[in-house]
Amino acid sequence: MADANTKLRKAGLVFQGGGALGAFELGVARAIYGPHSRFEPDVISGVSIGSINAVLLARPARSMTGLQALESFWRDVAVNHWLSIWLGASASSLGVPGFYSPDLPWLPSRTSLYDIRPLIRTLQALVDFDGLADPSAQPQLMLGTINIETGKSVIFDSREKGLELKHILASASLPPSFPGVSIDGKIHWDGGIFDNTPLGAVIEHLDAPDPEILVVNLFPNENPPPTTLAEVSQVLTNILFANKTDADLRLMEKFNAVADLLDFIDRTFPDSEIHKTREYALLRRYRRVPKVLNVNRTATNKASESSDFSRDGIQGRAREGERLTRIALRDAGLMEASFANTEG
C-alpha cells in the first residue's frame, strides 16, 4: 500500500463560507459520503463555515464518522423552534446554541460582538484534535484566512505541520461578529472576505492525472433585480461572496495546450537537451485544469438567509444540497442514475 503522503491525489472538494447557508454543504456531504457515490475527496478546502464543515468531515471525533460529526453539529446549532418562528432569521442575532452568544456589554472598545466559546466547546466534542495535528492524516485539509496586517490570503495546509483549533477559528472569524485570531503573532480574519472559493489551493495539490474537483457554491453569480432595500442588501452579499474563479479557469485552460506540447516533446524527443533547460522546468510546473463540478445552491433575494439557523431552514438547505449533488455526481458518471434522484 502506498504511503499516505506519496499517494496521488485525484479528487478535491471546495466548501464556500456562508453562515447558515453552510447547511447546504451538509447535504453535499450526505451525497458524497453516501453508499452510492464514487467521488472520494483527497483534498478538502474551506473558508468560514466551510472550514468548520471540512474539519468535521475530515477529522471527526474518534467515536464518530465524519458525516455523523457534521450531522451532530448542525443539530446542535439550530435555534429554538418557537424563537425562530417569532423572530425569523433575526433570532440568530441573540445567539446560536453551540456556536456563539452575545458578548455583553457591547462597548466601543471591543472589536467583536459575539463570544465564540460555545463553538469551541462544540468543536472540542466533535473533532479529533490529535488527528488534526497530524500532517500525515487524510484527507488533506486546507483552511483559508486573511492576514489583516498584510491584506493577503493565507491557506493553512494540514500537510505542512498539522492544524490546530486556532486555524479553524481564524478561518471562521467574520468581523465584526467574531474576534480575530492570532496566529504566529498576526491577526487573521475569515478567509471568505478575500476569497470565498478556495479553489486554487486545491488545484495546486492534486497531482493525479485527470483530477476532479467539486465546488459548492452557496451564493449565486446571477441575481434578479432587487425590488426592496432588503433585497438590495442580499444581492450585494451574493455578488461579494459568489464564486469568481471562472475567468481564472478559462485562463488556465490555455495552459492545457502547453501541457499537450510538452507531452509531445517528451514522447518524441525523450533525450532532447530541452529537458534540461530552466524554461522547460518552469513550464512543467503548470498543472492541467481539472474537471470542475459545480453544485449551485438555488438562491433567492430573500434577505438574511445566511443568518437563518432555524431547524426548518437547516433541513431544507441540507435536502437541497443532497439532491443537487446527487444530480451533479450522476451527470459526471460518479453515481448511478438510479440513485441520483433519491435521498439517503
Tab-separated table of C-alpha atoms in Angstrom:
chain	number	residue	atom	x	y	z
A	1	MET	CA	0.000	0.000	0.000
A	2	ALA	CA	1.357	3.439	-0.892
A	3	ASP	CA	2.393	5.826	1.872
A	4	ALA	CA	-0.328	8.413	2.581
A	5	ASN	CA	1.975	11.279	1.663
A	6	THR	CA	3.030	9.723	-1.662
A	7	LYS	CA	-0.421	8.611	-2.810
A	8	LEU	CA	-1.526	10.598	-5.841
A	9	ARG	CA	-4.370	12.953	-5.054
A	10	LYS	CA	-7.143	12.791	-7.630
A	11	ALA	CA	-10.241	14.478	-6.179
A	12	GLY	CA	-10.839	17.755	-4.371
A	13	LEU	CA	-13.775	19.300	-2.531
A	14	VAL	CA	-14.206	23.070	-2.049
A	15	PHE	CA	-16.552	24.488	0.593
A	16	GLN	CA	-17.529	28.156	0.492
A	17	GLY	CA	-18.395	30.195	3.560
A	18	GLY	CA	-21.902	31.493	4.121
A	19	GLY	CA	-23.081	31.174	7.720
A	20	ALA	CA	-26.331	29.237	7.947
A	21	LEU	CA	-26.122	28.531	4.208
A	22	GLY	CA	-23.421	26.028	5.177
A	23	ALA	CA	-26.214	23.561	5.947
A	24	PHE	CA	-26.369	23.087	2.176
A	25	GLU	CA	-22.859	21.598	2.481
A	26	LEU	CA	-24.204	19.086	4.986
A	27	GLY	CA	-26.440	17.817	2.191
A	28	VAL	CA	-23.492	17.780	-0.209
A	29	ALA	CA	-21.610	15.613	2.278
A	30	ARG	CA	-24.558	13.232	2.607
A	31	ALA	CA	-24.438	12.624	-1.136
A	32	ILE	CA	-20.642	12.350	-1.399
A	33	TYR	CA	-20.181	10.088	1.610
A	34	GLY	CA	-23.315	8.054	0.965
A	35	PRO	CA	-23.168	4.428	-0.181
A	36	HIS	CA	-23.673	5.100	-3.897
A	37	SER	CA	-21.084	7.821	-4.560
A	38	ARG	CA	-17.836	7.150	-6.405
A	39	PHE	CA	-16.365	10.559	-5.511
A	40	GLU	CA	-13.836	10.411	-2.662
A	41	PRO	CA	-12.020	13.699	-1.876
A	42	ASP	CA	-8.276	13.532	-1.276
A	43	VAL	CA	-8.096	17.274	-0.549
A	44	ILE	CA	-10.785	19.407	1.120
A	45	SER	CA	-10.560	23.187	1.350
A	46	GLY	CA	-12.860	25.623	3.066
A	47	VAL	CA	-13.360	29.090	4.448
A	48	SER	CA	-15.611	30.271	7.283
A	49	ILE	CA	-18.448	27.793	7.917
A	50	GLY	CA	-16.935	25.780	5.063
A	51	SER	CA	-13.787	25.286	7.141
A	52	ILE	CA	-15.828	24.032	10.080
A	53	ASN	CA	-17.697	21.624	7.804
A	54	ALA	CA	-14.436	20.461	6.216
A	55	VAL	CA	-12.748	19.753	9.555
A	56	LEU	CA	-15.746	17.865	10.920
A	57	LEU	CA	-15.835	15.675	7.814
A	58	ALA	CA	-12.103	15.039	7.673
A	59	ARG	CA	-11.148	14.845	11.380
A	60	PRO	CA	-14.208	13.715	13.349
A	61	ALA	CA	-14.000	12.593	16.959
A	62	ARG	CA	-12.810	9.001	17.065
A	63	SER	CA	-16.212	7.719	18.136
A	64	MET	CA	-17.826	9.193	15.007
A	65	THR	CA	-17.695	9.165	11.250
A	66	GLY	CA	-17.212	12.486	9.521
A	67	LEU	CA	-20.826	12.569	8.433
A	68	GLN	CA	-22.014	11.816	11.974
A	69	ALA	CA	-19.940	14.697	13.353
A	70	LEU	CA	-21.325	17.056	10.727
A	71	GLU	CA	-24.918	15.970	11.362
A	72	SER	CA	-24.396	16.496	15.094
A	73	PHE	CA	-23.009	19.999	14.579
A	74	TRP	CA	-25.977	21.152	12.506
A	75	ARG	CA	-28.420	19.678	15.025
A	76	ASP	CA	-26.625	21.498	17.841
A	77	VAL	CA	-26.669	24.934	16.180
A	78	ALA	CA	-30.374	25.005	15.292
A	79	VAL	CA	-32.045	27.873	17.160
A	80	ASN	CA	-35.117	27.385	19.323
A	81	HIS	CA	-38.105	26.492	17.152
A	82	TRP	CA	-40.541	28.991	18.674
A	83	LEU	CA	-37.940	31.737	18.767
A	84	SER	CA	-37.243	31.249	15.066
A	85	ILE	CA	-40.978	31.399	14.306
A	86	TRP	CA	-41.317	34.611	16.303
A	87	LEU	CA	-38.193	36.439	15.111
A	88	GLY	CA	-37.350	34.676	11.849
A	89	ALA	CA	-33.725	34.850	10.705
A	90	SER	CA	-33.060	37.694	13.153
A	91	ALA	CA	-33.317	35.177	16.011
A	92	SER	CA	-29.657	34.368	15.411
A	93	SER	CA	-28.726	37.910	16.484
A	94	LEU	CA	-29.491	36.753	20.037
A	95	GLY	CA	-27.007	33.914	19.657
A	96	VAL	CA	-26.853	30.438	18.153
A	97	PRO	CA	-26.596	27.444	20.509
A	98	GLY	CA	-23.329	25.588	20.210
A	99	PHE	CA	-21.905	28.420	18.107
A	100	TYR	CA	-21.912	31.912	19.628
A	101	SER	CA	-23.588	34.113	22.230
A	102	PRO	CA	-23.727	37.902	22.710
A	103	ASP	CA	-20.549	39.234	24.307
A	104	LEU	CA	-22.189	41.711	26.660
A	105	PRO	CA	-21.924	44.531	27.341
A	106	TRP	CA	-21.232	45.802	23.828
A	107	LEU	CA	-18.662	48.563	24.238
A	108	PRO	CA	-16.943	50.793	21.636
A	109	SER	CA	-13.567	49.476	22.796
A	110	ARG	CA	-14.441	45.919	21.783
A	111	THR	CA	-13.595	44.523	18.365
A	112	SER	CA	-16.341	41.902	18.119
A	113	LEU	CA	-19.972	41.409	19.067
A	114	TYR	CA	-20.124	37.736	19.990
A	115	ASP	CA	-18.456	35.221	22.271
A	116	ILE	CA	-17.374	32.064	20.409
A	117	ARG	CA	-16.723	29.883	23.445
A	118	PRO	CA	-19.852	27.832	22.596
A	119	LEU	CA	-18.247	26.970	19.232
A	120	ILE	CA	-15.014	25.999	20.950
A	121	ARG	CA	-16.878	23.597	23.238
A	122	THR	CA	-18.786	22.144	20.280
A	123	LEU	CA	-15.603	21.547	18.292
A	124	GLN	CA	-13.856	20.005	21.297
A	125	ALA	CA	-16.641	17.421	21.437
A	126	LEU	CA	-16.770	16.673	17.711
A	127	VAL	CA	-13.185	16.977	16.394
A	128	ASP	CA	-10.205	14.644	16.751
A	129	PHE	CA	-7.541	17.246	17.533
A	130	ASP	CA	-4.729	14.669	17.589
A	131	GLY	CA	-5.691	13.741	14.042
A	132	LEU	CA	-5.988	17.407	13.114
A	133	ALA	CA	-2.406	17.986	14.272
A	134	ASP	CA	-1.063	15.000	12.289
A	135	PRO	CA	0.435	16.123	8.937
A	136	SER	CA	0.041	12.612	7.518
A	137	ALA	CA	-3.692	12.376	8.241
A	138	GLN	CA	-6.018	12.010	5.275
A	139	PRO	CA	-7.725	13.672	3.560
A	140	GLN	CA	-5.566	16.761	3.277
A	141	LEU	CA	-7.202	19.877	4.749
A	142	MET	CA	-6.719	23.470	3.617
A	143	LEU	CA	-8.298	26.314	5.602
A	144	GLY	CA	-8.382	29.868	4.267
A	145	THR	CA	-7.893	33.068	6.273
A	146	ILE	CA	-6.815	36.633	5.610
A	147	ASN	CA	-3.849	38.186	7.420
A	148	ILE	CA	-5.270	41.620	8.206
A	149	GLU	CA	-1.821	43.190	8.610
A	150	THR	CA	-0.765	42.282	5.072
A	151	GLY	CA	-4.208	42.091	3.463
A	152	LYS	CA	-3.187	38.794	1.875
A	153	SER	CA	-4.976	35.487	1.730
A	154	VAL	CA	-3.369	32.690	3.760
A	155	ILE	CA	-4.012	28.973	3.328
A	156	PHE	CA	-3.171	26.742	6.281
A	157	ASP	CA	-2.304	23.278	4.968
A	158	SER	CA	-2.632	20.214	7.193
A	159	ARG	CA	0.248	18.507	5.368
A	160	GLU	CA	2.749	21.196	6.300
A	161	LYS	CA	2.676	20.890	10.091
A	162	GLY	CA	-0.829	19.911	11.029
A	163	LEU	CA	-3.624	22.189	12.172
A	164	GLU	CA	-4.985	23.405	15.497
A	165	LEU	CA	-8.189	24.846	16.910
A	166	LYS	CA	-6.926	28.371	16.235
A	167	HIS	CA	-6.792	27.706	12.491
A	168	ILE	CA	-10.473	26.719	12.422
A	169	LEU	CA	-11.485	29.733	14.496
A	170	ALA	CA	-9.398	32.120	12.385
A	171	SER	CA	-10.960	30.888	9.164
A	172	ALA	CA	-14.434	31.497	10.628
A	173	SER	CA	-13.777	34.848	12.348
A	174	LEU	CA	-16.007	37.117	10.280
A	175	PRO	CA	-15.821	40.680	11.636
A	176	PRO	CA	-17.367	42.431	13.419
A	177	SER	CA	-19.344	39.437	14.683
A	178	PHE	CA	-16.375	37.344	15.793
A	179	PRO	CA	-12.936	38.267	17.167
A	180	GLY	CA	-9.802	37.966	15.070
A	181	VAL	CA	-7.420	35.134	15.941
A	182	SER	CA	-3.684	35.499	16.477
A	183	ILE	CA	-1.507	33.006	14.600
A	184	ASP	CA	2.263	33.435	14.825
A	185	GLY	CA	1.734	36.935	16.166
A	186	LYS	CA	-0.511	38.055	13.292
A	187	ILE	CA	-4.264	38.633	13.447
A	188	HIS	CA	-6.334	36.600	10.998
A	189	TRP	CA	-9.930	37.008	9.895
A	190	ASP	CA	-12.401	34.909	7.922
A	191	GLY	CA	-10.833	33.883	4.600
A	192	GLY	CA	-14.095	34.468	2.756
A	193	ILE	CA	-13.518	38.224	2.965
A	194	PHE	CA	-10.722	37.866	0.421
A	195	ASP	CA	-11.613	34.664	-1.432
A	196	ASN	CA	-14.781	32.767	-0.616
A	197	THR	CA	-13.971	29.960	-3.069
A	198	PRO	CA	-10.560	28.457	-2.149
A	199	LEU	CA	-10.235	26.529	-5.401
A	200	GLY	CA	-6.691	27.496	-6.387
A	201	ALA	CA	-5.143	25.827	-3.363
A	202	VAL	CA	-6.821	22.534	-4.252
A	203	ILE	CA	-5.749	22.703	-7.904
A	204	GLU	CA	-2.121	23.123	-6.819
A	205	HIS	CA	-2.243	19.998	-4.672
A	206	LEU	CA	-3.969	17.500	-6.963
A	207	ASP	CA	-1.256	15.551	-8.734
A	208	ALA	CA	-3.044	12.565	-10.274
A	209	PRO	CA	-3.868	12.542	-14.000
A	210	ASP	CA	-7.317	13.937	-14.880
A	211	PRO	CA	-8.214	15.254	-11.412
A	212	GLU	CA	-11.757	16.245	-10.453
A	213	ILE	CA	-12.917	18.991	-8.097
A	214	LEU	CA	-16.392	19.505	-6.715
A	215	VAL	CA	-17.064	23.158	-5.822
A	216	VAL	CA	-20.012	24.045	-3.610
A	217	ASN	CA	-21.421	27.474	-4.470
A	218	LEU	CA	-23.602	28.925	-1.726
A	219	PHE	CA	-24.022	32.335	-3.356
A	220	PRO	CA	-25.426	32.838	-6.878
A	221	ASN	CA	-23.490	34.597	-9.622
A	222	GLU	CA	-26.732	35.677	-11.271
A	223	ASN	CA	-29.424	37.620	-9.428
A	224	PRO	CA	-32.851	39.014	-10.330
A	225	PRO	CA	-33.132	42.806	-9.941
A	226	PRO	CA	-33.907	43.715	-6.315
A	227	THR	CA	-37.201	45.418	-5.531
A	228	THR	CA	-36.625	46.385	-1.874
A	229	LEU	CA	-33.718	47.673	0.212
A	230	ALA	CA	-33.540	44.308	1.977
A	231	GLU	CA	-33.168	42.589	-1.392
A	232	VAL	CA	-30.505	45.122	-2.408
A	233	SER	CA	-28.507	44.084	0.647
A	234	GLN	CA	-28.891	40.387	-0.179
A	235	VAL	CA	-27.908	40.804	-3.837
A	236	LEU	CA	-24.852	42.794	-2.747
A	237	THR	CA	-23.896	39.969	-0.377
A	238	ASN	CA	-24.425	37.405	-3.141
A	239	ILE	CA	-22.116	39.282	-5.511
A	240	LEU	CA	-19.425	39.876	-2.879
A	241	PHE	CA	-19.202	36.220	-1.870
A	242	ALA	CA	-20.022	34.452	-5.154
A	243	ASN	CA	-17.580	32.187	-6.993
A	244	LYS	CA	-15.272	34.353	-9.119
A	245	THR	CA	-12.995	31.613	-10.437
A	246	ASP	CA	-14.483	31.223	-13.934
A	247	ALA	CA	-12.137	33.768	-15.527
A	248	ASP	CA	-9.125	32.191	-13.802
A	249	LEU	CA	-10.119	28.738	-15.033
A	250	ARG	CA	-10.522	29.974	-18.604
A	251	LEU	CA	-7.032	31.452	-18.437
A	252	MET	CA	-5.617	28.246	-17.005
A	253	GLU	CA	-7.221	26.199	-19.769
A	254	LYS	CA	-4.845	27.884	-22.203
A	255	PHE	CA	-2.005	26.116	-20.434
A	256	ASN	CA	-3.535	22.752	-21.336
A	257	ALA	CA	-2.229	23.306	-24.870
A	258	VAL	CA	1.229	23.944	-23.431
A	259	ALA	CA	0.982	20.747	-21.406
A	260	ASP	CA	-0.015	18.824	-24.538
A	261	LEU	CA	3.021	20.237	-26.341
A	262	LEU	CA	5.334	19.229	-23.505
A	263	ASP	CA	3.894	15.705	-23.536
A	264	PHE	CA	4.538	15.562	-27.284
A	265	ILE	CA	8.150	16.650	-26.736
A	266	ASP	CA	8.599	14.012	-24.042
A	267	ARG	CA	7.313	11.259	-26.323
A	268	THR	CA	9.058	12.384	-29.494
A	269	PHE	CA	12.351	13.701	-28.143
A	270	PRO	CA	12.945	11.870	-24.859
A	271	ASP	CA	16.692	12.573	-24.905
A	272	SER	CA	16.490	16.199	-26.013
A	273	GLU	CA	18.562	18.835	-24.237
A	274	ILE	CA	15.370	20.854	-23.872
A	275	HIS	CA	14.512	18.792	-20.801
A	276	LYS	CA	17.493	20.315	-19.012
A	277	THR	CA	16.515	23.930	-19.606
A	278	ARG	CA	15.151	26.244	-16.946
A	279	GLU	CA	12.269	27.241	-19.205
A	280	TYR	CA	11.150	23.627	-19.624
A	281	ALA	CA	11.263	23.091	-15.864
A	282	LEU	CA	9.161	26.203	-15.257
A	283	LEU	CA	6.532	25.166	-17.793
A	284	ARG	CA	6.347	21.698	-16.259
A	285	ARG	CA	5.218	23.297	-13.001
A	286	TYR	CA	1.882	24.279	-14.541
A	287	ARG	CA	-0.923	21.821	-13.943
A	288	ARG	CA	-3.705	20.874	-16.271
A	289	VAL	CA	-7.051	22.418	-15.457
A	290	PRO	CA	-9.039	19.770	-13.591
A	291	LYS	CA	-12.607	18.853	-14.302
A	292	VAL	CA	-14.677	21.159	-12.082
A	293	LEU	CA	-18.146	20.079	-10.953
A	294	ASN	CA	-20.194	22.988	-9.639
A	295	VAL	CA	-23.037	22.393	-7.212
A	296	ASN	CA	-25.012	25.624	-7.046
A	297	ARG	CA	-27.487	26.378	-4.298
A	298	THR	CA	-30.799	27.645	-5.646
A	299	ALA	CA	-30.806	31.151	-4.201
A	300	THR	CA	-33.375	33.894	-3.972
A	301	ASN	CA	-33.239	37.543	-2.972
A	302	LYS	CA	-34.676	36.632	0.418
A	303	ALA	CA	-32.859	38.742	2.987
A	304	SER	CA	-30.808	37.262	5.827
A	305	GLU	CA	-30.736	33.682	4.531
A	306	SER	CA	-27.190	33.318	5.827
A	307	SER	CA	-28.483	34.119	9.344
A	308	ASP	CA	-31.360	31.635	9.274
A	309	PHE	CA	-30.326	28.922	11.717
A	310	SER	CA	-33.889	27.670	12.158
A	311	ARG	CA	-34.308	23.911	12.136
A	312	ASP	CA	-36.564	24.093	9.085
A	313	GLY	CA	-34.080	26.311	7.240
A	314	ILE	CA	-31.171	23.989	8.019
A	315	GLN	CA	-33.070	20.866	6.995
A	316	GLY	CA	-34.359	22.449	3.798
A	317	ARG	CA	-30.911	23.556	2.663
A	318	ALA	CA	-29.432	20.167	3.540
A	319	ARG	CA	-32.066	18.368	1.463
A	320	GLU	CA	-31.409	20.645	-1.496
A	321	GLY	CA	-27.647	20.164	-1.189
A	322	GLU	CA	-28.013	16.393	-1.204
A	323	ARG	CA	-30.402	16.389	-4.164
A	324	LEU	CA	-28.323	18.716	-6.344
A	325	THR	CA	-25.068	16.932	-5.514
A	326	ARG	CA	-26.533	13.562	-6.472
A	327	ILE	CA	-27.528	15.037	-9.828
A	328	ALA	CA	-24.052	16.532	-10.332
A	329	LEU	CA	-22.386	13.214	-9.479
A	330	ARG	CA	-24.732	11.349	-11.811
A	331	ASP	CA	-24.006	13.732	-14.673
A	332	ALA	CA	-20.267	13.285	-14.077
A	333	GLY	CA	-20.546	9.495	-14.067
A	334	LEU	CA	-19.754	9.336	-10.354
A	335	MET	CA	-23.132	7.974	-9.255
A	336	GLU	CA	-25.517	5.596	-10.947
A	337	ALA	CA	-28.593	7.315	-12.356
A	338	SER	CA	-30.951	5.094	-10.357
A	339	PHE	CA	-29.657	6.610	-7.105
A	340	ALA	CA	-29.289	10.243	-8.188
A	341	ASN	CA	-32.843	11.379	-7.503
A	342	THR	CA	-33.319	9.647	-4.168
A	343	GLU	CA	-32.347	10.783	-0.680
A	344	GLY	CA	-30.385	8.656	1.747
